Coordinates of N, CA and C in Angstrom, one line a residue:
M1 N -9.6 -20.4 0.0 CA -8.8 -19.3 0.1 C -8.5 -19.0 1.6
T2 N -7.5 -19.7 2.2 CA -7.1 -19.4 3.5 C -5.6 -19.3 3.6
Y3 N -5.1 -18.5 4.4 CA -3.7 -18.2 4.5 C -3.3 -18.1 6.0
R4 N -2.1 -18.5 6.3 CA -1.6 -18.4 7.7 C -0.9 -17.0 7.9
L5 N -0.6 -16.3 6.9 CA 0.1 -15.0 7.0 C -0.5 -14.1 6.0
A6 N -1.0 -12.9 6.4 CA -1.5 -11.9 5.5 C -0.6 -10.7 5.7
I7 N 0.1 -10.3 4.6 CA 1.0 -9.1 4.6 C 0.2 -8.0 3.8
F8 N 0.2 -6.9 4.4 CA -0.5 -5.8 3.8 C 0.4 -4.6 3.3
D9 N 0.1 -4.1 2.1 CA 0.5 -2.8 1.7 C -0.2 -1.8 2.6
F10 N 0.2 -0.6 2.6 CA -0.4 0.4 3.5 C -1.3 1.5 2.8
D11 N -0.6 2.3 2.0 CA -1.4 3.4 1.3 C -2.3 2.8 0.3
G12 N -3.6 3.1 0.4 CA -4.6 2.6 -0.6 C -5.1 1.2 -0.3
T13 N -4.5 0.6 0.7 CA -4.9 -0.8 1.1 C -5.5 -0.8 2.5
L14 N -4.7 -0.4 3.4 CA -5.2 -0.2 4.8 C -5.6 1.3 5.0
A15 N -4.9 2.2 4.5 CA -5.1 3.6 4.8 C -5.7 4.3 3.6
D16 N -6.7 5.1 3.9 CA -7.4 6.0 2.9 C -6.6 7.2 2.7
S17 N -5.4 7.1 2.0 CA -4.5 8.2 1.9 C -4.5 8.9 0.5
F18 N -5.3 8.4 -0.4 CA -5.2 9.0 -1.8 C -5.6 10.5 -1.8
P19 N -6.6 10.9 -1.0 CA -6.9 12.3 -1.0 C -5.8 13.2 -0.5
F20 N -5.1 12.7 0.6 CA -3.9 13.4 1.0 C -2.8 13.4 0.0
F21 N -2.6 12.3 -0.7 CA -1.6 12.2 -1.8 C -1.9 13.3 -2.8
L22 N -3.1 13.4 -3.2 CA -3.5 14.5 -4.2 C -3.3 15.9 -3.7
S23 N -3.6 16.1 -2.4 CA -3.5 17.4 -1.8 C -2.0 17.9 -1.8
V24 N -1.1 17.0 -1.7 CA 0.3 17.5 -1.6 C 1.2 17.2 -2.9
F25 N 0.6 16.5 -3.9 CA 1.4 16.1 -5.0 C 2.0 17.3 -5.7
N26 N 1.3 18.4 -6.0 CA 1.8 19.5 -6.7 C 2.9 20.3 -5.9
T27 N 2.7 20.3 -4.6 CA 3.8 20.9 -3.8 C 5.1 20.1 -3.9
I28 N 5.0 18.8 -3.9 CA 6.2 17.9 -4.1 C 6.7 18.1 -5.5
A29 N 5.8 18.2 -6.5 CA 6.3 18.4 -7.9 C 7.1 19.7 -8.0
D30 N 6.6 20.8 -7.4 CA 7.3 22.0 -7.5 C 8.7 21.9 -6.8
R31 N 8.7 21.2 -5.7 CA 9.9 21.2 -4.9 C 11.0 20.3 -5.6
H32 N 10.6 19.3 -6.4 CA 11.5 18.4 -7.0 C 11.6 18.5 -8.5
G33 N 10.9 19.5 -9.1 CA 11.1 19.8 -10.5 C 10.5 18.8 -11.4
F34 N 9.3 18.3 -11.2 CA 8.5 17.6 -12.2 C 7.2 18.2 -12.4
K35 N 6.4 17.7 -13.4 CA 5.2 18.4 -13.8 C 4.1 18.2 -12.7
R36 N 3.3 19.3 -12.6 CA 2.1 19.2 -11.8 C 1.0 18.4 -12.5
I37 N 0.0 18.0 -11.7 CA -1.2 17.3 -12.2 C -2.4 18.2 -12.1
D38 N -3.4 17.9 -12.9 CA -4.7 18.6 -12.7 C -5.5 17.7 -11.7
V39 N -5.6 18.2 -10.5 CA -6.2 17.4 -9.4 C -7.6 17.1 -9.8
A40 N -8.3 18.0 -10.5 CA -9.7 17.7 -10.8 C -9.9 16.5 -11.8
R41 N -8.8 16.1 -12.4 CA -8.8 15.0 -13.4 C -7.9 13.8 -12.8
A42 N -7.6 13.9 -11.6 CA -6.7 12.9 -11.0 C -7.2 11.5 -11.0
A43 N -8.5 11.3 -11.1 CA -9.0 10.0 -11.1 C -8.5 9.2 -12.2
S44 N -8.2 9.9 -13.3 CA -7.6 9.1 -14.5 C -6.3 8.5 -14.2
L45 N -5.6 9.0 -13.2 CA -4.3 8.4 -12.8 C -4.4 7.0 -12.2
R46 N -5.6 6.7 -11.8 CA -5.8 5.3 -11.2 C -5.6 4.3 -12.3
H47 N -5.7 4.7 -13.6 CA -5.5 3.7 -14.7 C -4.0 3.5 -15.0
Y48 N -3.2 4.4 -14.4 CA -1.7 4.3 -14.7 C -1.0 3.5 -13.7
S49 N 0.1 2.8 -14.1 CA 1.0 2.2 -13.2 C 1.9 3.3 -12.6
V50 N 2.7 2.9 -11.5 CA 3.6 3.8 -11.0 C 4.6 4.4 -12.0
R51 N 5.1 3.5 -12.8 CA 6.0 3.9 -13.9 C 5.4 4.8 -14.9
Q52 N 4.1 4.6 -15.2 CA 3.4 5.4 -16.1 C 3.1 6.8 -15.5
V53 N 2.8 6.8 -14.3 CA 2.6 8.1 -13.6 C 3.9 8.9 -13.6
M54 N 5.0 8.2 -13.3 CA 6.3 8.9 -13.4 C 6.6 9.5 -14.8
D55 N 6.3 8.7 -15.8 CA 6.5 9.2 -17.2 C 5.6 10.3 -17.5
H56 N 4.4 10.3 -17.0 CA 3.4 11.3 -17.3 C 3.8 12.7 -16.7
V57 N 4.4 12.7 -15.5 CA 4.8 13.9 -14.9 C 6.3 14.3 -15.1
G58 N 7.0 13.4 -15.9 CA 8.4 13.7 -16.2 C 9.3 13.5 -15.0
M59 N 9.1 12.5 -14.2 CA 9.9 12.3 -13.0 C 10.9 11.2 -13.3
P60 N 12.2 11.5 -13.4 CA 13.2 10.4 -13.6 C 13.3 9.5 -12.4
A61 N 13.8 8.3 -12.5 CA 13.8 7.4 -11.4 C 14.6 7.8 -10.3
W62 N 15.7 8.6 -10.5 CA 16.5 9.0 -9.4 C 15.9 10.0 -8.5
K63 N 14.8 10.7 -9.0 CA 14.1 11.6 -8.1 C 13.0 10.9 -7.2
L64 N 12.7 9.7 -7.5 CA 11.6 9.0 -6.8 C 12.0 8.9 -5.3
P65 N 13.2 8.5 -4.9 CA 13.5 8.5 -3.4 C 13.3 9.9 -2.7
L66 N 13.7 10.9 -3.5 CA 13.6 12.3 -2.9 C 12.2 12.7 -2.7
A67 N 11.4 12.4 -3.8 CA 10.0 12.8 -3.7 C 9.3 11.9 -2.6
S68 N 9.6 10.7 -2.5 CA 9.0 9.8 -1.5 C 9.4 10.3 -0.1
K69 N 10.6 10.7 0.1 CA 11.0 11.2 1.4 C 10.2 12.4 1.8
T70 N 10.0 13.3 0.8 CA 9.2 14.5 1.1 C 7.8 14.2 1.4
F71 N 7.2 13.2 0.7 CA 5.8 12.8 0.9 C 5.7 12.2 2.3
M72 N 6.6 11.4 2.7 CA 6.5 10.7 4.1 C 6.7 11.8 5.2
A73 N 7.5 12.8 5.0 CA 7.7 13.8 5.9 C 6.4 14.6 6.1
M74 N 5.7 14.9 4.9 CA 4.5 15.7 5.0 C 3.4 14.9 5.6
M75 N 3.4 13.6 5.4 CA 2.3 12.7 6.0 C 2.6 12.7 7.5
R76 N 3.8 12.6 7.9 CA 4.1 12.6 9.3 C 3.4 13.8 10.1
E77 N 3.4 14.9 9.4 CA 2.8 16.1 10.0 C 1.3 16.1 10.0
H78 N 0.7 15.3 9.1 CA -0.7 15.3 8.9 C -1.4 13.9 9.1
A79 N -0.6 13.0 9.8 CA -1.1 11.7 10.0 C -2.5 11.6 10.7
H80 N -2.7 12.6 11.5 CA -4.0 12.7 12.3 C -5.2 12.9 11.4
T81 N -4.9 13.3 10.2 CA -6.0 13.6 9.2 C -6.4 12.4 8.3
I82 N -5.6 11.3 8.5 CA -5.7 10.1 7.6 C -6.2 9.0 8.5
A83 N -7.0 8.1 8.0 CA -7.6 7.0 8.7 C -7.6 5.8 7.9
P84 N -7.7 4.6 8.6 CA -7.9 3.4 7.8 C -9.2 3.4 7.1
F85 N -9.4 2.7 6.1 CA -10.7 2.5 5.4 C -11.7 2.0 6.4
D86 N -12.9 2.3 6.2 CA -14.0 1.8 7.0 C -14.0 0.3 6.9
G87 N -14.0 -0.4 8.0 CA -14.1 -1.9 8.0 C -12.7 -2.6 8.1
I88 N -11.6 -1.8 8.0 CA -10.3 -2.4 8.1 C -10.1 -2.9 9.5
D89 N -10.5 -2.0 10.5 CA -10.2 -2.4 11.9 C -10.9 -3.7 12.3
A90 N -12.2 -3.9 11.9 CA -12.9 -5.1 12.2 C -12.3 -6.3 11.5
A91 N -11.9 -6.1 10.3 CA -11.3 -7.3 9.5 C -10.0 -7.7 10.1
L92 N -9.1 -6.8 10.5 CA -7.8 -7.1 11.1 C -8.0 -7.8 12.5
R93 N -9.0 -7.3 13.2 CA -9.2 -8.0 14.5 C -9.7 -9.4 14.3
Q94 N -10.6 -9.6 13.4 CA -11.1 -11.0 13.1 C -10.0 -11.9 12.6
L95 N -9.2 -11.4 11.7 CA -8.1 -12.3 11.2 C -7.1 -12.7 12.4
H96 N -6.8 -11.7 13.2 CA -5.9 -12.0 14.3 C -6.6 -13.0 15.3
A97 N -7.8 -12.8 15.5 CA -8.5 -13.7 16.5 C -8.6 -15.1 15.9
H98 N -8.6 -15.3 14.6 CA -8.6 -16.6 14.0 C -7.2 -17.2 13.7
G99 N -6.2 -16.5 14.3 CA -4.8 -17.1 14.2 C -4.0 -16.8 13.0
V100 N -4.5 -15.9 12.2 CA -3.8 -15.4 11.0 C -2.7 -14.4 11.4
Q101 N -1.4 -14.7 11.1 CA -0.4 -13.7 11.4 C -0.6 -12.5 10.4
L102 N -0.3 -11.3 11.0 CA -0.5 -10.1 10.2 C 0.8 -9.3 10.1
A103 N 1.1 -8.7 9.0 CA 2.3 -7.9 8.8 C 2.0 -6.8 7.8
V104 N 2.9 -5.8 7.8 CA 2.9 -4.7 6.9 C 4.2 -4.6 6.1
V105 N 4.1 -4.5 4.8 CA 5.3 -4.2 4.0 C 4.9 -3.0 3.2
S106 N 5.5 -1.8 3.5 CA 5.1 -0.6 2.8 C 6.3 0.3 2.5
S107 N 6.2 1.0 1.4 CA 7.2 2.0 1.1 C 7.1 3.2 2.0
N108 N 6.0 3.4 2.7 CA 5.8 4.5 3.6 C 6.7 4.2 4.9
A109 N 6.8 5.3 5.7 CA 7.6 5.2 6.9 C 6.8 4.4 8.0
E110 N 7.5 3.6 8.8 CA 6.8 2.9 9.8 C 6.1 3.8 10.8
H111 N 6.7 4.9 11.1 CA 6.1 5.9 12.0 C 4.7 6.3 11.5
N112 N 4.6 6.6 10.2 CA 3.3 7.0 9.6 C 2.3 5.8 9.6
V113 N 2.8 4.6 9.3 CA 1.9 3.4 9.4 C 1.3 3.3 10.8
R114 N 2.2 3.3 11.8 CA 1.7 3.1 13.1 C 0.8 4.3 13.6
A115 N 1.1 5.5 13.2 CA 0.3 6.6 13.6 C -1.1 6.5 13.0
V116 N -1.2 6.1 11.8 CA -2.6 6.0 11.2 C -3.3 4.8 11.7
L117 N -2.7 3.7 11.9 CA -3.4 2.5 12.4 C -3.8 2.7 13.8
G118 N -3.0 3.4 14.6 CA -3.2 3.5 16.0 C -2.7 2.4 16.8
P119 N -2.5 2.5 18.1 CA -1.8 1.5 18.9 C -2.5 0.1 18.9
E120 N -3.8 0.1 18.9 CA -4.5 -1.2 18.9 C -4.2 -2.0 17.7
L121 N -4.5 -1.4 16.5 CA -4.3 -2.2 15.2 C -2.8 -2.5 15.0
A122 N -2.0 -1.5 15.3 CA -0.5 -1.7 15.1 C -0.1 -2.9 16.0
G123 N -0.7 -3.0 17.1 CA -0.3 -4.1 18.1 C -0.7 -5.5 17.6
L124 N -1.6 -5.5 16.6 CA -1.9 -6.8 16.0 C -0.9 -7.3 15.0
M125 N 0.0 -6.5 14.6 CA 0.9 -6.8 13.5 C 2.1 -7.5 14.1
R126 N 2.5 -8.7 13.5 CA 3.6 -9.4 13.9 C 4.9 -8.7 13.4
R127 N 4.9 -8.2 12.2 CA 6.1 -7.5 11.6 C 5.7 -6.2 10.9
F128 N 6.6 -5.3 10.9 CA 6.6 -4.1 10.0 C 7.9 -4.1 9.3
D129 N 7.8 -3.9 8.0 CA 9.0 -3.7 7.2 C 8.6 -2.6 6.2
C130 N 9.2 -1.4 6.5 CA 8.8 -0.2 5.8 C 9.9 0.6 5.3
G131 N 9.6 1.6 4.4 CA 10.5 2.6 4.0 C 11.4 2.2 2.8
M132 N 11.0 1.1 2.1 CA 11.8 0.8 0.9 C 11.2 1.5 -0.4
S133 N 11.8 1.4 -1.5 CA 11.3 1.8 -2.7 C 10.0 1.0 -3.1
V134 N 9.1 1.7 -3.8 CA 7.9 0.9 -4.3 C 8.3 -0.2 -5.2
F135 N 9.5 -0.2 -5.7 CA 10.0 -1.3 -6.6 C 10.9 -2.3 -5.9
G136 N 11.0 -2.1 -4.5 CA 11.9 -3.0 -3.8 C 11.2 -3.8 -2.7
K137 N 10.0 -4.1 -2.9 CA 9.2 -4.8 -1.9 C 9.4 -6.3 -1.8
A138 N 9.8 -6.9 -2.9 CA 9.9 -8.4 -3.0 C 10.8 -9.0 -1.9
S139 N 12.0 -8.4 -1.8 CA 12.9 -9.0 -0.8 C 12.4 -8.8 0.6
R140 N 11.7 -7.7 0.8 CA 11.1 -7.5 2.2 C 10.0 -8.5 2.5
I141 N 9.2 -8.8 1.4 CA 8.1 -9.8 1.6 C 8.7 -11.1 2.0
R142 N 9.7 -11.5 1.2 CA 10.4 -12.8 1.5 C 10.9 -12.8 2.9
A143 N 11.5 -11.7 3.4 CA 12.1 -11.6 4.7 C 11.0 -11.8 5.8
V144 N 9.8 -11.2 5.6 CA 8.7 -11.3 6.5 C 8.2 -12.7 6.6
V145 N 8.0 -13.3 5.4 CA 7.6 -14.7 5.3 C 8.5 -15.6 6.1
K146 N 9.8 -15.4 6.0 CA 10.8 -16.2 6.7 C 10.7 -16.0 8.2
A147 N 10.6 -14.7 8.6 CA 10.6 -14.4 10.0 C 9.4 -14.9 10.7
C148 N 8.3 -15.0 9.9 CA 7.0 -15.5 10.5 C 6.9 -17.0 10.5
G149 N 7.9 -17.7 9.9 CA 7.9 -19.1 9.9 C 6.9 -19.8 9.1
V150 N 6.5 -19.3 8.0 CA 5.5 -19.9 7.2 C 6.0 -20.2 5.8
A151 N 5.5 -21.1 5.1 CA 5.9 -21.4 3.7 C 5.3 -20.3 2.8
P152 N 6.0 -19.9 1.8 CA 5.5 -18.9 0.8 C 4.0 -19.2 0.3
G153 N 3.7 -20.5 0.2 CA 2.4 -20.9 -0.3 C 1.3 -20.6 0.7
D154 N 1.7 -20.3 2.0 CA 0.7 -20.0 3.0 C 0.6 -18.6 3.3
A155 N 1.2 -17.7 2.4 CA 1.3 -16.3 2.7 C 0.6 -15.6 1.5
L156 N 0.0 -14.4 1.8 CA -0.7 -13.6 0.8 C -0.3 -12.2 1.0
Y157 N 0.1 -11.5 -0.1 CA 0.4 -10.0 0.0 C -0.8 -9.3 -0.6
V158 N -1.4 -8.4 0.2 CA -2.6 -7.7 -0.2 C -2.2 -6.3 -0.5
G159 N -2.6 -5.8 -1.8 CA -2.2 -4.5 -2.2 C -3.1 -3.9 -3.2
D160 N -2.7 -2.7 -3.7 CA -3.6 -2.0 -4.6 C -3.0 -1.4 -5.8
Q161 N -1.7 -1.9 -6.1 CA -1.0 -1.4 -7.3 C -0.3 -2.5 -8.0
A162 N 0.0 -2.3 -9.2 CA 0.7 -3.3 -10.0 C 2.1 -3.6 -9.4
T163 N 2.7 -2.7 -8.8 CA 4.0 -2.9 -8.2 C 3.9 -3.9 -7.0
D164 N 2.7 -3.9 -6.4 CA 2.5 -4.8 -5.3 C 2.3 -6.2 -5.8
A165 N 1.6 -6.4 -6.9 CA 1.5 -7.7 -7.6 C 2.8 -8.2 -8.0
E166 N 3.6 -7.3 -8.7 CA 4.9 -7.7 -9.1 C 5.8 -8.2 -8.0
A167 N 5.8 -7.5 -6.9 CA 6.6 -7.9 -5.7 C 6.1 -9.2 -5.1
A168 N 4.8 -9.4 -5.1 CA 4.3 -10.7 -4.5 C 4.7 -11.9 -5.4
H169 N 4.6 -11.7 -6.7 CA 5.0 -12.8 -7.6 C 6.5 -13.1 -7.5
K170 N 7.4 -12.0 -7.4 CA 8.8 -12.2 -7.3 C 9.1 -13.0 -6.0
A171 N 8.4 -12.6 -4.9 CA 8.6 -13.2 -3.6 C 8.0 -14.6 -3.5
G172 N 7.2 -15.1 -4.5 CA 6.7 -16.4 -4.4 C 5.4 -16.6 -3.6
V173 N 4.7 -15.4 -3.3 CA 3.5 -15.5 -2.5 C 2.3 -15.1 -3.4
A174 N 1.1 -15.4 -3.0 CA -0.1 -15.1 -3.7 C -0.3 -13.6 -3.5
F175 N -1.0 -13.0 -4.5 CA -1.4 -11.6 -4.5 C -2.9 -11.4 -4.4
G176 N -3.3 -10.6 -3.4 CA -4.7 -10.3 -3.2 C -4.9 -8.8 -3.6
A177 N -5.8 -8.5 -4.5 CA -6.1 -7.2 -5.0 C -7.3 -6.6 -4.4
V178 N -7.2 -5.3 -3.9 CA -8.3 -4.7 -3.3 C -9.0 -3.8 -4.4
H179 N -10.3 -3.6 -4.2 CA -11.1 -2.8 -5.2 C -11.0 -1.3 -4.8
W180 N -10.6 -1.0 -3.6 CA -10.8 0.4 -3.1 C -9.5 1.3 -3.1
G181 N -8.4 0.8 -3.8 CA -7.1 1.4 -3.7 C -6.8 2.4 -4.8
Y182 N -5.6 2.7 -4.9 CA -5.1 3.7 -5.9 C -5.4 3.2 -7.3
A183 N -5.1 2.0 -7.6 CA -5.2 1.5 -9.0 C -6.6 0.9 -9.2
T184 N -7.1 0.9 -10.4 CA -8.4 0.3 -10.7 C -8.3 -1.3 -10.6
I185 N -9.4 -1.9 -10.3 CA -9.3 -3.4 -10.2 C -9.0 -4.0 -11.6
E186 N -9.4 -3.3 -12.7 CA -9.1 -3.8 -14.0 C -7.6 -3.8 -14.3
A187 N -6.9 -2.8 -13.8 CA -5.5 -2.8 -13.9 C -4.8 -3.9 -13.1
L188 N -5.4 -4.2 -11.9 CA -4.8 -5.2 -11.1 C -5.1 -6.6 -11.6
R189 N -6.3 -6.8 -12.2 CA -6.6 -8.1 -12.8 C -5.6 -8.5 -13.9
A190 N -5.0 -7.5 -14.5 CA -4.0 -7.8 -15.6 C -2.7 -8.4 -14.9
E191 N -2.6 -8.3 -13.6 CA -1.4 -8.7 -12.9 C -1.6 -10.1 -12.3
A192 N -2.6 -10.8 -12.7 CA -2.8 -12.2 -12.2 C -3.0 -12.3 -10.7
C193 N -4.0 -11.6 -10.2 CA -4.2 -11.7 -8.7 C -4.9 -13.0 -8.4
A194 N -4.5 -13.5 -7.2 CA -5.1 -14.8 -6.8 C -6.5 -14.6 -6.3
V195 N -6.8 -13.5 -5.7 CA -8.1 -13.2 -5.1 C -8.4 -11.7 -5.1
E196 N -9.6 -11.4 -5.2 CA -10.0 -10.0 -5.1 C -10.8 -9.7 -3.8
F197 N -10.7 -8.5 -3.3 CA -11.4 -8.1 -2.1 C -12.3 -6.9 -2.5
V198 N -13.6 -7.1 -2.6 CA -14.5 -6.0 -3.0 C -14.6 -4.9 -1.9
T199 N -14.7 -5.3 -0.7 CA -14.8 -4.4 0.4 C -13.8 -4.8 1.5
P200 N -13.4 -4.0 2.4 CA -12.5 -4.4 3.5 C -13.1 -5.5 4.3
A201 N -14.4 -5.6 4.5 CA -15.0 -6.8 5.2 C -14.6 -8.1 4.6
D202 N -14.4 -8.1 3.3 CA -14.0 -9.4 2.6 C -12.7 -9.9 3.0
L203 N -11.8 -9.1 3.6 CA -10.5 -9.5 4.0 C -10.7 -10.6 5.1
R204 N -11.8 -10.7 5.7 CA -12.0 -11.7 6.8 C -12.0 -13.1 6.2
L205 N -12.2 -13.2 4.9 CA -12.3 -14.5 4.2 C -10.9 -15.2 4.1
I206 N -9.8 -14.4 4.4 CA -8.5 -15.0 4.5 C -8.4 -16.0 5.6
A207 N -9.1 -15.8 6.7 CA -9.0 -16.7 7.8 C -9.6 -18.0 7.5
P208 N -9.1 -19.1 8.2 CA -9.7 -20.4 8.0 C -11.1 -20.5 8.6

């Protein structure tokens, strides 16, 4: 399991943003007219796909861009309260030192990604492609692979949701599932992941 290019999702993969997501979800729900969630039982949502969460709260697809824009704006104001998962910094440094190209493809805003990663980790990234729909990542992954000059078979997309796996498969790259993200690992295993990462330190196994 070695790859020349490692492309990362951001929320739930590099950034420990789920607590922030829960803290603002009901505010966003009130603003855009869909159902609130019981935050005390929010862990159960980890078993739901993005589409299932939308169905659960009664959010039509046309509201997703509006809700996402509000979420990104709120994160921009609170980015200083969010951090990468423990061990992400060391893993990224080691991958970069071993010649693995690094990139981020995220539905979040590039400003938020850079703010949470900080200048050093952001500086390790060859490419950022951000701000698309959670259902629109495949074309962005393909574009990053092409820009980095590697074959799809030498690239891995690392993520934490079924939509990440779907995007990787559509883009023709392998999918790596993390155990610490928004979705449960059981849900991700159903999406035919090529590799699992139990802890952030395991990301270093990507390097040759």
